[in-house]
XYZ file of C-alpha atoms in Angstrom:
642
model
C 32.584 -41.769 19.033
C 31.641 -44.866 16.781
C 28.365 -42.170 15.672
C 30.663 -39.378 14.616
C 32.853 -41.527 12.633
C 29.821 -43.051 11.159
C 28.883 -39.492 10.143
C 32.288 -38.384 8.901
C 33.265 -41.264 6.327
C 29.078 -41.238 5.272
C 28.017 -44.719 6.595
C 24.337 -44.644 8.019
C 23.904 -44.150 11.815
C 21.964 -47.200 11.694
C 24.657 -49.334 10.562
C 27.362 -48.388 13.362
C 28.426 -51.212 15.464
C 28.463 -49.242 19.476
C 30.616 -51.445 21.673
C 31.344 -51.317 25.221
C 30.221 -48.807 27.223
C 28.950 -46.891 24.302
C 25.523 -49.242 24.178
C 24.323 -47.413 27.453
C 26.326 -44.167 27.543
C 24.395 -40.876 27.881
C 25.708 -39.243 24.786
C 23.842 -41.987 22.723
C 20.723 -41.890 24.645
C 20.624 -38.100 24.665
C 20.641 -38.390 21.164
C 17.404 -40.265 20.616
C 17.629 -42.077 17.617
C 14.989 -43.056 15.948
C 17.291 -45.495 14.015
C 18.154 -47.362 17.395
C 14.727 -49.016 16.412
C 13.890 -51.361 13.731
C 13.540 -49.520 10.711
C 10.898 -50.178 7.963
C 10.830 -49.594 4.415
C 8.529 -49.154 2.419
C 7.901 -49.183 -1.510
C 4.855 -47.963 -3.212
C 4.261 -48.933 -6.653
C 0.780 -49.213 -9.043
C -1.280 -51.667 -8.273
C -0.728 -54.252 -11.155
C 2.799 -54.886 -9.990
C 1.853 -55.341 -6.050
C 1.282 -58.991 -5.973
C 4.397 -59.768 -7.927
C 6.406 -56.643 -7.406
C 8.459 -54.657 -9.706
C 12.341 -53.343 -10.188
C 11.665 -50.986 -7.387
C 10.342 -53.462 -5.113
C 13.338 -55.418 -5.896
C 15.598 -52.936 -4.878
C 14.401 -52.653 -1.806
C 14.691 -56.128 -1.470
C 18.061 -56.601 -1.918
C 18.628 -53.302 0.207
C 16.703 -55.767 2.959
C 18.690 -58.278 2.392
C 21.752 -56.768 2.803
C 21.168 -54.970 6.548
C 20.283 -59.194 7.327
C 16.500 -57.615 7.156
C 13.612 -59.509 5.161
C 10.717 -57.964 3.362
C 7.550 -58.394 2.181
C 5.443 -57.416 -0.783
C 1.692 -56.924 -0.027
C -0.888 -56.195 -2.336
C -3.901 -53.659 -1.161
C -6.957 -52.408 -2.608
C -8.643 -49.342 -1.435
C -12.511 -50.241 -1.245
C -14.745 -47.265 -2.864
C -17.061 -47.856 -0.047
C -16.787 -48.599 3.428
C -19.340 -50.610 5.175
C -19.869 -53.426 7.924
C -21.545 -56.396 7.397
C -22.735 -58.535 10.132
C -25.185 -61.642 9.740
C -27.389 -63.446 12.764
C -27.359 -59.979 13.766
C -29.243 -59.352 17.548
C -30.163 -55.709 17.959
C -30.358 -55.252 22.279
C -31.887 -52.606 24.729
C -30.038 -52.861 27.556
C -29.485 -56.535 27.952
C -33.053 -57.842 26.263
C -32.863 -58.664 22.733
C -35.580 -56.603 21.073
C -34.828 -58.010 17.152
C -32.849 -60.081 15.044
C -31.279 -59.456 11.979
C -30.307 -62.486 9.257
C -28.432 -60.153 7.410
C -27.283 -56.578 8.183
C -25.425 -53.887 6.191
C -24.435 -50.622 7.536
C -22.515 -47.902 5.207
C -19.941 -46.288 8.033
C -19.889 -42.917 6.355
C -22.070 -40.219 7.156
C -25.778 -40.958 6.871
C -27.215 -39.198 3.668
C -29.621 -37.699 6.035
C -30.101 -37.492 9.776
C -31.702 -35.456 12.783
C -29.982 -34.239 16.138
C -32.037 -33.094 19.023
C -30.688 -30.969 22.022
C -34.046 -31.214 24.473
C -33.410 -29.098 27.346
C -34.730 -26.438 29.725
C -33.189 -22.930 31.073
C -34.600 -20.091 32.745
C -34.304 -17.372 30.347
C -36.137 -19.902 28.141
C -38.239 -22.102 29.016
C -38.465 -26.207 28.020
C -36.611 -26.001 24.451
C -35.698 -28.155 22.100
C -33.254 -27.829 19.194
C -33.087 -29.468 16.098
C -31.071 -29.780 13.423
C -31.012 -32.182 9.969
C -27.966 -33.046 8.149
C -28.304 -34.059 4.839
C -24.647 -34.903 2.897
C -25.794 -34.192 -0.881
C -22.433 -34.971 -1.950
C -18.742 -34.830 -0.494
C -18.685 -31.204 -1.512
C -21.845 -29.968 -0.441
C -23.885 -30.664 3.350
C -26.686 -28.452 4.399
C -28.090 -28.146 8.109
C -31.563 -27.049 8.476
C -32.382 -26.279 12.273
C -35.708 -26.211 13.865
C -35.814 -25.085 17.399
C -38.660 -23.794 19.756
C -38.182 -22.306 23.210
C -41.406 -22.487 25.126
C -40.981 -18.566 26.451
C -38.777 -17.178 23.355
C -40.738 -18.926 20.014
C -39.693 -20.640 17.270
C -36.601 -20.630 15.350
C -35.423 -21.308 12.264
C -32.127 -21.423 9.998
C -30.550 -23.110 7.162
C -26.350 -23.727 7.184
C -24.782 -24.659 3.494
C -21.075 -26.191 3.724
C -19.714 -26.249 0.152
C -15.890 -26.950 -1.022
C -14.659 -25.925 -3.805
C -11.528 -28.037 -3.516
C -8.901 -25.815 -4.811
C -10.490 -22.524 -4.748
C -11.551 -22.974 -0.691
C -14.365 -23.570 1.629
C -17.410 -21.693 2.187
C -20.102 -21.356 4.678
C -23.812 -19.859 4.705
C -25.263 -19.329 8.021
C -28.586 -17.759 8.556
C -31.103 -17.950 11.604
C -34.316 -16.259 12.277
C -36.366 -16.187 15.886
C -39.635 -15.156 16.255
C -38.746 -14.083 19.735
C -41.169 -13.590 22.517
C -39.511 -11.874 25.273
C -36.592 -10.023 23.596
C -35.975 -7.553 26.111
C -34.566 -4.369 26.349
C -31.661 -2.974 24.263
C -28.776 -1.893 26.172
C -27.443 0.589 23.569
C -30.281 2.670 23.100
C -32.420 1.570 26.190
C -35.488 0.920 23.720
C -37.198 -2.102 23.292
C -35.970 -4.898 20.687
C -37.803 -6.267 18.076
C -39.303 -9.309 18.202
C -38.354 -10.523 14.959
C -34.541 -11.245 15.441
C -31.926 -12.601 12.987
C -28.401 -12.987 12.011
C -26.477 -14.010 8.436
C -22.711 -15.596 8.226
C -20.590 -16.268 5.788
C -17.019 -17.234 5.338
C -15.037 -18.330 2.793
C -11.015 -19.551 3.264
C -8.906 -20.441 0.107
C -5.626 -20.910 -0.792
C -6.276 -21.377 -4.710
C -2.153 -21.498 -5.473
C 0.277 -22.262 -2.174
C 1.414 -18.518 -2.305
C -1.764 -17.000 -2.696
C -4.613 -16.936 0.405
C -8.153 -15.372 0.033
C -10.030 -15.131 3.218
C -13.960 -13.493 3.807
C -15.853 -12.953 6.633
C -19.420 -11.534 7.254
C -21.490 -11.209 10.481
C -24.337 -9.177 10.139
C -27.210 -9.101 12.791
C -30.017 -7.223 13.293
C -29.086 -6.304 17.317
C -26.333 -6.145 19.430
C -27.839 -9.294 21.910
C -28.660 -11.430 19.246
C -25.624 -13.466 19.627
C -25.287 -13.154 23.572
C -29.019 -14.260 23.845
C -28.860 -17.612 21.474
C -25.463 -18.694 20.394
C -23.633 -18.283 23.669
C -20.663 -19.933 22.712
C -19.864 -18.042 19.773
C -20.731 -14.562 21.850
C -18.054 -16.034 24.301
C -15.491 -16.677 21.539
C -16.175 -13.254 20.072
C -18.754 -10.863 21.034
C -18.111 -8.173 18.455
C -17.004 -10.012 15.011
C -15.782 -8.031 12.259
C -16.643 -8.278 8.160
C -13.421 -8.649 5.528
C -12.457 -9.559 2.795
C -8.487 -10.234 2.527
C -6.291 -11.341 -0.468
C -2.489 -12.491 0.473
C 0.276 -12.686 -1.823
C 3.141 -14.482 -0.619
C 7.068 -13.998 -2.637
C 10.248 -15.454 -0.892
C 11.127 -11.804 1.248
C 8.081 -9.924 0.360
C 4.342 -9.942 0.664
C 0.980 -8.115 -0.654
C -1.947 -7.702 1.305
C -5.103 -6.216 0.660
C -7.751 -6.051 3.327
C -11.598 -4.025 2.808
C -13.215 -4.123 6.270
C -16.256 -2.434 6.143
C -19.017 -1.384 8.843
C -21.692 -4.042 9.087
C -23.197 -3.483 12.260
C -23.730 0.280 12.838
C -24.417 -0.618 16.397
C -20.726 -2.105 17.118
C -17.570 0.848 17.106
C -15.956 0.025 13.402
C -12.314 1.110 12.048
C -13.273 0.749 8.349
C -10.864 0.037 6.056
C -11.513 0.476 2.120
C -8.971 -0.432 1.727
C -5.730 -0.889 3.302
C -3.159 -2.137 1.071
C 0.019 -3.574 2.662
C 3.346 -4.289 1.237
C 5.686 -6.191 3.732
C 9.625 -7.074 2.679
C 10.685 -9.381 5.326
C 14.135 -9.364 7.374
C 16.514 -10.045 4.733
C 20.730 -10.052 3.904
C 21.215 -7.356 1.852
C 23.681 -8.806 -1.047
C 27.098 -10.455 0.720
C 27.176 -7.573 3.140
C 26.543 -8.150 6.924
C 23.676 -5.875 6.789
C 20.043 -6.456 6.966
C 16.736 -4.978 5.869
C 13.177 -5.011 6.102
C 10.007 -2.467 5.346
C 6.264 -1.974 5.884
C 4.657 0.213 3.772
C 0.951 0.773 4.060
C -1.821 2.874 2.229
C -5.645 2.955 2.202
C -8.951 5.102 3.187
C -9.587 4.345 6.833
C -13.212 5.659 8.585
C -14.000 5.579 12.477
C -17.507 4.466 13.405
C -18.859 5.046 16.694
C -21.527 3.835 18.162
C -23.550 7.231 19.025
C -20.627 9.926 18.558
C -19.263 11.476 15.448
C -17.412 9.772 12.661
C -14.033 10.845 10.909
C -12.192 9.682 7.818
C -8.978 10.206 6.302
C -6.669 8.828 3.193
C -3.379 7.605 4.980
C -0.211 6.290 3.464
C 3.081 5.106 5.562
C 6.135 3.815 4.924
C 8.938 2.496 7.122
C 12.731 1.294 6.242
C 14.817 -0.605 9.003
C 18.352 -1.459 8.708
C 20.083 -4.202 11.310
C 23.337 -5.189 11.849
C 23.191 -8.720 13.684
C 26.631 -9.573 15.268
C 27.582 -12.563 17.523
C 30.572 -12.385 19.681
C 32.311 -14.867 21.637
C 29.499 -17.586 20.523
C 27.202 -16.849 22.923
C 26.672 -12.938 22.592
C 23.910 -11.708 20.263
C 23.864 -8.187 19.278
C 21.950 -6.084 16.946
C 22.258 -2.451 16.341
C 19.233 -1.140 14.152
C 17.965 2.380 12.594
C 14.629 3.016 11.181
C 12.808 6.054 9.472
C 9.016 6.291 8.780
C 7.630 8.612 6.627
C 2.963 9.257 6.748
C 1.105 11.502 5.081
C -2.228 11.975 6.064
C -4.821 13.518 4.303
C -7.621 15.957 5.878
C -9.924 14.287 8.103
C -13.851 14.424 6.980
C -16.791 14.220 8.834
C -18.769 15.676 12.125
C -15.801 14.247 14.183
C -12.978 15.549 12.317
C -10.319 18.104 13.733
C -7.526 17.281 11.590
C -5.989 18.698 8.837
C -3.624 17.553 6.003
C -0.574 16.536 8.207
C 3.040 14.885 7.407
C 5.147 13.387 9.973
C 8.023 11.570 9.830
C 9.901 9.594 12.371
C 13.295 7.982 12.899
C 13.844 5.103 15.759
C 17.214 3.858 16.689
C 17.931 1.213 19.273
C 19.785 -2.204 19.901
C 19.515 -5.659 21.195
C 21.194 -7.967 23.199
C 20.810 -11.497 23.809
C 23.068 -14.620 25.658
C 22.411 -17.864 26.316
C 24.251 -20.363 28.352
C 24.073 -23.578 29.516
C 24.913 -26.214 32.192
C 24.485 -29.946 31.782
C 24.540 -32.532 34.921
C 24.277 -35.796 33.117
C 24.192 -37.907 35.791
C 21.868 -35.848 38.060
C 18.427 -38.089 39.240
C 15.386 -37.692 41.371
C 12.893 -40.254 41.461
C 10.557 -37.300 42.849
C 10.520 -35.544 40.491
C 10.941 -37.828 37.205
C 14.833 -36.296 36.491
C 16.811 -38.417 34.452
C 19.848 -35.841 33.767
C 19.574 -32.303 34.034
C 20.216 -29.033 31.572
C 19.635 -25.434 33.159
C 19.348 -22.471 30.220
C 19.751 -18.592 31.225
C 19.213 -16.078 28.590
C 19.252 -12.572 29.693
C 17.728 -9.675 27.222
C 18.144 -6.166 26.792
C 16.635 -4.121 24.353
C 16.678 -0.625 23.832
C 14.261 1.915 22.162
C 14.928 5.662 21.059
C 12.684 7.750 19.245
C 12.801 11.436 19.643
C 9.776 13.647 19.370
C 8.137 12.944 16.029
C 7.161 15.961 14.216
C 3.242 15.532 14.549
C 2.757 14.170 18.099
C -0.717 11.819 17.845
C -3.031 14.319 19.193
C -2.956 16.286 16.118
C -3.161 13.315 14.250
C -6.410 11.413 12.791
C -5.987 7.764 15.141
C -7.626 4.711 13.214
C -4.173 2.412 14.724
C -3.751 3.557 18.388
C -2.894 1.975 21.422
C -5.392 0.156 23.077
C -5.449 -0.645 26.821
C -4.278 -3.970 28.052
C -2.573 -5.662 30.904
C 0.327 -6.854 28.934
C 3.025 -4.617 27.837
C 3.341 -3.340 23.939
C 6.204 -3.981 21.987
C 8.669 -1.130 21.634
C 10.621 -1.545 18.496
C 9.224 -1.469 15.090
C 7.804 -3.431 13.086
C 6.458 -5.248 16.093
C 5.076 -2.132 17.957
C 1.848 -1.182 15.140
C 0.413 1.561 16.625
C 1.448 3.730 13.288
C -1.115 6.861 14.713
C -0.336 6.837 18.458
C 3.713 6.824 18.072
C 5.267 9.054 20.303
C 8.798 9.989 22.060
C 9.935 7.330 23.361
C 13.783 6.352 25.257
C 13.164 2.981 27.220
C 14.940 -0.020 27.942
C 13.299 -3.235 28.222
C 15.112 -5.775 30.894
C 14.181 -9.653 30.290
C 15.955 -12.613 31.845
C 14.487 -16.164 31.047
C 15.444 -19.479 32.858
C 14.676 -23.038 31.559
C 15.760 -25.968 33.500
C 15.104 -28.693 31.282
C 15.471 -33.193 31.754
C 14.821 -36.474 30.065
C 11.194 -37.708 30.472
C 9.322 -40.592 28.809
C 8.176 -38.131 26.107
C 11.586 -36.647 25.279
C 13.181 -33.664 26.618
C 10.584 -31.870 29.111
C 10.756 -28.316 30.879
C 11.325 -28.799 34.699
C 11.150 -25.061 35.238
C 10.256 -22.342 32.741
C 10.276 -19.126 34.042
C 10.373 -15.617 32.031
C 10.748 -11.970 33.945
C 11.023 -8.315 32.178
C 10.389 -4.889 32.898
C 10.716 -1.739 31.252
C 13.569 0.960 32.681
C 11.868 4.978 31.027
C 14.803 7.274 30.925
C 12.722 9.533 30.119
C 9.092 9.083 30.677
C 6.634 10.722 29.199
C 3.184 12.079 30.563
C 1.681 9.634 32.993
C 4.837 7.295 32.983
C 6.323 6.293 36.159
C 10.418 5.457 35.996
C 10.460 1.888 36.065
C 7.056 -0.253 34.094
C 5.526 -2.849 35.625
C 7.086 -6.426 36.584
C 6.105 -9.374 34.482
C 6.734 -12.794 35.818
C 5.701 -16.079 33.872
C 6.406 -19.019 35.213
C 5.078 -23.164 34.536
C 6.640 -25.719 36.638
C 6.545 -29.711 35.914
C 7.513 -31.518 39.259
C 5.843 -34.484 37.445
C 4.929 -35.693 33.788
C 1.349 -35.437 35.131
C 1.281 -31.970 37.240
C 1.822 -28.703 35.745
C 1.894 -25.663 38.209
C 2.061 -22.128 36.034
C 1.978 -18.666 37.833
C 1.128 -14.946 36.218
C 2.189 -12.119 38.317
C 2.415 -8.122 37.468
C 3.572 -5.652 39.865
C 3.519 -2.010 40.144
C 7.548 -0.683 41.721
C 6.140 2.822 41.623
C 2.688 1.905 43.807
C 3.797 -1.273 45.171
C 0.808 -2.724 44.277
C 0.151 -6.506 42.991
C -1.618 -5.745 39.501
C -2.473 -8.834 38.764
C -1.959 -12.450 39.687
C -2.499 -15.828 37.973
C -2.156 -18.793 39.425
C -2.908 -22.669 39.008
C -2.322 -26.528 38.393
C -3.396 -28.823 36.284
C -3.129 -32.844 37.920
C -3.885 -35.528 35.444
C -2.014 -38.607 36.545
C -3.819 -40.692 34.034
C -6.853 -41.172 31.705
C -9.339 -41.821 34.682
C -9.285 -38.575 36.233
C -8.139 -35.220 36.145
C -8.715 -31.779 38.311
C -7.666 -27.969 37.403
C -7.839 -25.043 39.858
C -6.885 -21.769 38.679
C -7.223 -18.264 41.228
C -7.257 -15.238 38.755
C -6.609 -11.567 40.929
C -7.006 -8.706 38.885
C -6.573 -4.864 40.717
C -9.235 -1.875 40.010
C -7.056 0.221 37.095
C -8.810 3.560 37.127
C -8.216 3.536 33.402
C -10.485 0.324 33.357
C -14.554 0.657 33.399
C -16.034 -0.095 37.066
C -16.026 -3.696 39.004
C -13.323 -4.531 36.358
C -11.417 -5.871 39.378
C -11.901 -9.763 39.972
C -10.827 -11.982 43.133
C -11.782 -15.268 40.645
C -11.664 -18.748 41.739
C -12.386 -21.657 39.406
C -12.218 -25.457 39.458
C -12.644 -28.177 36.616
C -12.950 -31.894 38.035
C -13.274 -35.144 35.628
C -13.882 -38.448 37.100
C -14.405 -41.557 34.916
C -16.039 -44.071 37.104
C -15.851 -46.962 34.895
C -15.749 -47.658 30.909
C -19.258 -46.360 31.255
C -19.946 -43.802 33.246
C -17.995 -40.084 34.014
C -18.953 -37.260 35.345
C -17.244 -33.888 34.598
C -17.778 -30.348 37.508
C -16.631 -27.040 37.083
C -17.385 -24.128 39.051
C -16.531 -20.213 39.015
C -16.170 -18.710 42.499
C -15.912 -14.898 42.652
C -13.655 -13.864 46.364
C -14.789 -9.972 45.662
C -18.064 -10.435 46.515
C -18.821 -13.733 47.446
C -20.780 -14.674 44.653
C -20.610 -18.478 43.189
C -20.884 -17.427 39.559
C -21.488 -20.437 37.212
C -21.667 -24.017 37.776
C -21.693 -27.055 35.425
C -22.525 -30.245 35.946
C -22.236 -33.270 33.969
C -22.761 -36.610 33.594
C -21.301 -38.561 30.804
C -22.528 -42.134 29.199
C -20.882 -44.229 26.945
C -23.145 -46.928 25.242
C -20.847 -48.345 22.992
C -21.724 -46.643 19.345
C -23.227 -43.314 21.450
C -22.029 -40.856 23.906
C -24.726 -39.158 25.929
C -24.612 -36.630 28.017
C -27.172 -34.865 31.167
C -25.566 -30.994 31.821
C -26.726 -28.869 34.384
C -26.010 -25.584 34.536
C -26.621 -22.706 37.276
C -25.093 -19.435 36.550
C -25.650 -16.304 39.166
C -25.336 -12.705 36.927
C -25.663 -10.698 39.898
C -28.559 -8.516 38.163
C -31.759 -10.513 37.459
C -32.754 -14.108 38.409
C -30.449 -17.027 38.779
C -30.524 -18.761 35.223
C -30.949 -22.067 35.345
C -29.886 -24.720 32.778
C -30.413 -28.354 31.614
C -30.051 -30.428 28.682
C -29.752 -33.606 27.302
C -27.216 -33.989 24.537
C -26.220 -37.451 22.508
C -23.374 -37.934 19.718
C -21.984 -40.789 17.103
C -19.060 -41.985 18.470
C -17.981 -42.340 14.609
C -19.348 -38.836 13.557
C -18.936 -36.697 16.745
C -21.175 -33.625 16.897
C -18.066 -31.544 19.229
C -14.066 -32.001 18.462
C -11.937 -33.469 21.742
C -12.290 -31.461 24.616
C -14.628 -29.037 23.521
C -16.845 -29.679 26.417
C -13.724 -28.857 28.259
C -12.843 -25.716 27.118
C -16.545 -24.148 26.336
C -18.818 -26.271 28.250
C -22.293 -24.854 27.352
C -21.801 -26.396 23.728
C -23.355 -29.431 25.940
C -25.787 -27.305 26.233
C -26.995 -26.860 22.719
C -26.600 -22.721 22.365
């Protein structure tokens, strides 16, 4: 009570007297109020008036004095160049002294110039050992020049440039060359590859004015294994990357984009894109009415590349218009009505794979959305189990529905550069969201979601006990292949404790009662010294999927510190289907003070060939680390240097 008075005649929160009852009451400690903690001011003026202070210093002063607070007036320097001294230095290996310093100086910033080696040995090549040397010309410019050699693969070579521009963005030069000895096969054409191999990046990111975003990408190399043979994590993170260049321009509702994507790599399928030029308006109140509006309109030349097929290319140019009428009744009932028409004109497809001809479609899309959500709050509800301090369950059920009637092209007689591609998660079936613009089709479907949340008070604030999301889609009318009812999603993470996390993934097929896919695990981490994840991924054989796409997959990640020096990190892939322990890592981590080291071993089975075998020795500056927090967590063979 005392806090809403406080707030209604405009005295601060902070200054409330709470009496009684009040001091411990759940209302106030549901609130969490940072001001129920001492509160610090602070007043930053030049640097001539520190010592002594100034009229602003004085004001907050007397505002000190005043809440029966004191303050202080300190006086800083920034120094232009950080170092450590030390004198009667002792420099040790181990515990024996080897040499003794009078006088020491050490700059803590990067060195000007140093070398990092990755010595190691693996199967598909040999003893290796990369090398790379960093040399910081300036604070806008660093250059890495690497220098491997694989015993069984050659030499390699490459220089990276870093520049920034400040302002006008960041850019990056990336080129590597291999002599290689053994390149193998090509699994394209079936010929042999070349044994001179190489590969060129660049990127560039800017933001030269905060509403206007320039971003450029190239990835050219020579053959389609390049990456997958010698930069294993970055094949991992993408194994087909893509060339752009895209300028953003950013107003209050609307935006212009312009994106060129051209074919770098004839080798990878390309959807070219010279250009595509996109004008978005965003949702937005149209004058003091209750209506709302948005639109995507879209132009360009688009080209599809194949990789050994026929080619096609077309002009396109689309526009859509969406009106929405949000409504809310009883305070807890959300529903929108909306109508949309589209309107794309495409011009006659060219080239040996083209079977279309000038065409003009247009479609319109009604449909409307509902939304709740309701809550229950037991205040005084605990478990000492399960870490409940009070207790808040959330329901919020969803419908949406979707009608478009038969456009007047349907997408077989249309040129398809945006089509649907096959996944295992459900497309969106309203527009904007659903992009598809060539592949739209009839469509009359209601999507059913229901989402639960069952929420308390942790140490860390307010925490997600349950979190669990279901929906399917109900097809009045289904069209084609379509079965009545779509698959079941369920998504659901459980916290029984601050420091265990249980999620589950499940599809399911009503028309073939058939599990489609299931993913389950936990994560247990009940503190810093050690942690263990096991996740069991089940996907089903789709027929629409390419063969032994099905996967029975088991994995496991364990960390164990032993002590402040010494941890060791294990993770292994198990596949069910065919009994086949896929990849292992092992690791063992030392810390010697200024240096982390680490020994991985790797042994990965790919079913076809030998077993590959990996090990490697890698070491990094505690102060300039050469991999960001938990990257040998998430992508494990950057331990291993490739």
């Amino acid at each position: 009570a005392v806090i809403h008075h406080a707030d209604a005649v405009g005295d601060l929160a902070h200054d409330a007297e709470v009496m009684g009852d009040e001091q411990h009451g759940q209302p106030l400690i549901g609130l969490q109020l940072l001001t129920g903690k001492p509160v610090l001011y602070v007043c930053n003026v030049e640097e001539g008036n520190a010592a002594e202070g100034n009229a602003m210093s004085k004001r907050v002063a007397e505002r000190a004095k005043g809440e029966g607070a004191v303050s202080v007036v300190i006086s800083a320097a920034i120094e232009a160049e950080v170092t450590k001294e030390f004198e009667d230095a002792v420099a040790y290996v181990g515990n024996v002294p080897v040499f003794w310093f009078p006088k020491y100086r050490r700059s803590l910033k990067p060195h000007p110039q140093h070398f990092t080696f990755t010595p190691g040995y693996r199967s598909f090549y040999g003893a290796y050992l990369l090398t790379t040397y960093r040399s910081y010309w300036t604070p806008e410019l660093q250059t890495e020049l690497r220098l491997d050699y694989r015993l069984e693969r050659g030499p390699g070579v490459g220089p990276i440039v870093y520049y920034d521009f400040k302002r006008f963005g960041k850019t990056t030069f990336d080129y590597y060359y291999t002599h290689d000895l053994d390149p193998g096969t090509n699994i394209f054409s079936g010929g042999p590859i070349a044994e001179d191999r190489d590969r060129f990046k660049f990127s560039y990111d800017a933001r030269p004015w905060t509403n206007v975003s320039i971003k450029s990408a190239v990835n050219w190399q020579r053959d389609s294994q390049f990456r997958r043979d010698f930069f294993e994590e970055e094949f991992q993170q993408d194994s087909q990357p893509i060339s752009y260049l895209e300028v953003q321009r950013l107003w209050p509702n609307f935006s212009l984009n312009i994106l060129a994507q051209p074919q770098v790599n004839s080798f990878f399928d390309t959807i070219e894109r010279l250009p595509d030029v996109r004008f978005t308006g965003a949702r937005q109140q149209l004058g003091a009415s209750p209506f709302y509006y948005e639109t995507e309109n879209s132009g360009g030349w688009y080209r599809r590349n194949y990789n050994g097929l026929p080619n096609f290319s077309a002009w396109r140019a689309d526009s859509f218009h969406q009106i929405l009428l949000p409504q809310n009744f009883f305070g807890w009932l959300n529903v929108t009505p909306r109508a949309s028409g589209r309107y794309t004109h495409y011009g006659e497809a060219d080239g040996l794979g083209a079977t279309t001809s000038s065409e003009d479609r247009f479609v319109f899309n009604t449909g409307v959305e509902l939304s709740a959500k309701a809550s229950r709050v037991w205040q005084t509800a605990t478990n000492g189990l399960l870490e409940i301090s009070g207790l808040r369950h959330i329901v919020q059920p969803m419908v949406n529905y979707s009608f478009t009637p038969k456009p007047g092209r349907s997408p077989a007689e249309l040129p398809q550069f945006d089509y649907e591609q096959l996944g295992v998660r459900p497309l969106p079936i309203d527009f904007p969201d659903y992009n598809s613009i060539d592949a739209i089709d009839t469509e009359n479907t209601v999507r059913l979601g229901l989402r639960n949340q069952v929420q308390t008070r942790r140490e860390d604030g307010v925490d997600n006990l349950v979190d669990w999301w279901m929906f399917t889609d109900w097809r009045l009318d289904p069209r084609g292949a379509q079965t009545r009812f779509g698959d079941f999603f369920s998504q659901l993470d459980f916290r029984p404790r601050s420091w265990l996390t249980l999620n589950s993934e499940v599809r399911y097929n009503f028309s073939e009662g058939v599990l489609k896919e299931a993913n389950h695990g936990f994560v247990l981490q009940p503190g810093t010294r050690w942690s263990w994840a096991l996740t069991h991924r089940f996907f089903y054989q789709d027929p629409l999927l390419p063969p032994d796409s099905d996967n029975n997959l088991f994995e496991s990640r364990l960390y164990y510190r032993l002590n402040e020096n010494w941890a060791t990190r294990i993770t292994q892939r198990f596949e069910a289907r065919d009994g086949t322990l896929e990849e292992q890592y092992f690791t063992v981590y030392r810390d010697f003070r200024s240096i982390t080291t680490a020994v991985t071993f790797r042994i990965r089975d790919q079913r076809t060939g030998p077993v590959d075998y990996t090990a490697a020795l890698t070491l990094s500056l505690k102060a300039f680390p050469r991999f960001p927090v938990g990257a040998d967590r998430a992508l494990p063979q950057s331990l291993l240097g490739f």
